[in-house]
C-alpha angles and dihedrals in degrees: 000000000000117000111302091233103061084043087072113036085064091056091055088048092054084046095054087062107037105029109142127243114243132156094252111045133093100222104231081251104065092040084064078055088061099251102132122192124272112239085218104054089039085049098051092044096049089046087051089050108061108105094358140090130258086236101053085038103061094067100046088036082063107050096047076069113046081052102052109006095184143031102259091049085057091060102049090052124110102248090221100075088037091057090045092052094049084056112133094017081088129203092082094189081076084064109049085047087054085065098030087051087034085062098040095056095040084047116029098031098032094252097312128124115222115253111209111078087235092064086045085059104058098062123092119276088004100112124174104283098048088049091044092051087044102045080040095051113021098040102026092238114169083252120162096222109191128177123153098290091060093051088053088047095048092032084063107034084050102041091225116168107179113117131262124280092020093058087052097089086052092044087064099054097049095044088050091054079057094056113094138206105240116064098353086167092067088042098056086049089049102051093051103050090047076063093043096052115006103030100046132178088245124030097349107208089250086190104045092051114090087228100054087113092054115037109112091205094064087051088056100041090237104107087103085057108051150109086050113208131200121250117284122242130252100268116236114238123218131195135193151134127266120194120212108180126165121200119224087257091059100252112150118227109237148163138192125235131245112270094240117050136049114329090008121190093359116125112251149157113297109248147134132297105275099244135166089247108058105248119234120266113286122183119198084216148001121276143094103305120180129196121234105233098228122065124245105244119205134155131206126187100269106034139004118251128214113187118179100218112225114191125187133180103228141203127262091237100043123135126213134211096218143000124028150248135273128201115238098236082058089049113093105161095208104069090059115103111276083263107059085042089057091046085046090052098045094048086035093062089040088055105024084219110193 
């Protein structure tokens, strides 16, 4: 392998041409020009951005900050609306991190965000990747940031076939070696756009990328094959029942969730623990509930989830046993969890509910 050095500066070259726009980055152009990256907008997009795509990202990533453009704005904001308008991104507990972390920096920091990658990660929801990608980014800190792009990147100019995750501890410290001294902040972006858009996962463009001449992989013919990954495990499958009713006002029947858990603290459809035996039937009130004929089919990271959705037009004067109702004018379907979305449109098109 050539000196590590020269590896990566012409990594950074190639970045300095091809860096791709996104609403959060400073282009290596306009930091010459002296703008320099804002720790808040690099911290909610990297929070965004953990299990979801760049694509899906950008809008909801805009409108965060439309919403609450600093800091300080974030924690003064009712958690509520921040966790409705994180709804679809999943894994909500990023969300309500997101405010907890938001009020200990505007009160206890006076509105700064630390800048070494040890006192990020001490803050709640902030693990070492993301402090290492902020300290990296925002405060040019000699960080290794490394997500799954880099892994393929380093997997491949290394030849490495151990399997994922075993090969992780090796991947950093290759990737660390990478990392140089001057702007580390452009070349953690850079290497993971070259993932992102040269090195990927299927038929990586090997002459467009600036380490064609280097990776060991391509010298081998094994860049299709790698990184290599250990077998997945069978994946668990849950069932349930989930309860939509409507009162003749209009009010919708909801509940909201337990703090701790999936979809913790969001507002949702009343129904039954998720369990490997099916539970009995459990309606959050009386009334005439019918069953749709097909499963709702969802799946979380850890487990596939089946729920049987039972809907139901209710009574004004109807009393449940829990959860509560919500006026019509307060109900927007589309700030629920994908989940309960799913459960709304496939009782909505039953019922052709208006």
């Amino acid at each position: 392998m050539d000196d590590i050095i020269n590896i990566s500066d012409l990594l950074i070259n190639w970045y300095d041409k091809n860096a791709r726009i996104l609403p959060w980055r400073v282009l290596p152009r306009d930091r010459l020009m002296g703008k320099k990256a804002d720790p808040y907008y690099i911290w909610i997009s990297e929070i965004m951005l953990q299990q979801t795509t760049v694509a899906t990202v950008k809008n909801y990533y805009r409108r965060f900050i439309e919403l609450w453009p600093t800091v300080i704005d974030l924690a003064n904001a009712n958690e509520t609306e921040v966790m409705g308008e994180w709804a679809g991104l999943g894994y909500y507990a990023r969300a309500r991190n997101l405010v907890k972390c938001s009020r200990i920096i505007t009160n206890q920091m006076n509105g700064q965000f630390p800048r070494t990658a040890h006192c990020l990660m001490q803050l709640p929801g902030i693990g070492p990747y993301t402090a290492a990608a902020i300290a990296a980014i925002a405060f040019n800190h000699q960080e290794t940031v490394v997500d799954g792009n880099v892994e393929r990147v380093i997997s491949r100019m290394f030849n490495i076939h151990d399997p994922l995750p075993i090969s992780k501890p090796k991947i950093k410290s290759l990737a660390a070696k990478l990392t140089p001294v001057q702007r580390p902040g452009d070349y953690a972006q850079a290497i993971m756009d070259l993932g992102a858009t040269i090195c990927t996962p299927r038929k990586p463009n090997c002459q467009l990328c600036p380490w064609h001449n280097h990776c060991l992989a391509k010298v081998a013919g094994t860049a299709t094959q790698l990184p290599r990954k250990s077998k997945k495990k069978i994946v668990v499958v849950r069932k349930g029942h989930v309860y939509i009713g409507r009162r003749q006002d209009g009010a919708w029947l909801m509940e909201s969730r337990p703090n701790k858990g999936l979809l913790g603290g969001m507002l949702g459809w009343p129904g039954t623990d998720w369990l490997e035996v099916r539970p009995e039937e459990s309606p959050p009130c009386k009334g005439s509930w019918e069953c749709l004929s097909d499963e709702l089919s969802h799946t979380f990271t850890h487990f596939h989830l089946l729920l049987r959705v039972h809907w139901a037009d209710l009574p004004n004067n109807v009393t449940p046993t829990r959860g509560f109702f919500l006026n019509a004018q307060s109900f927007n379907p589309s700030t629920l969890p994908t989940l309960m979305q799913k459960a709304y449109n496939a009782a909505f098109r039953m019922n052709n509910w208006r």
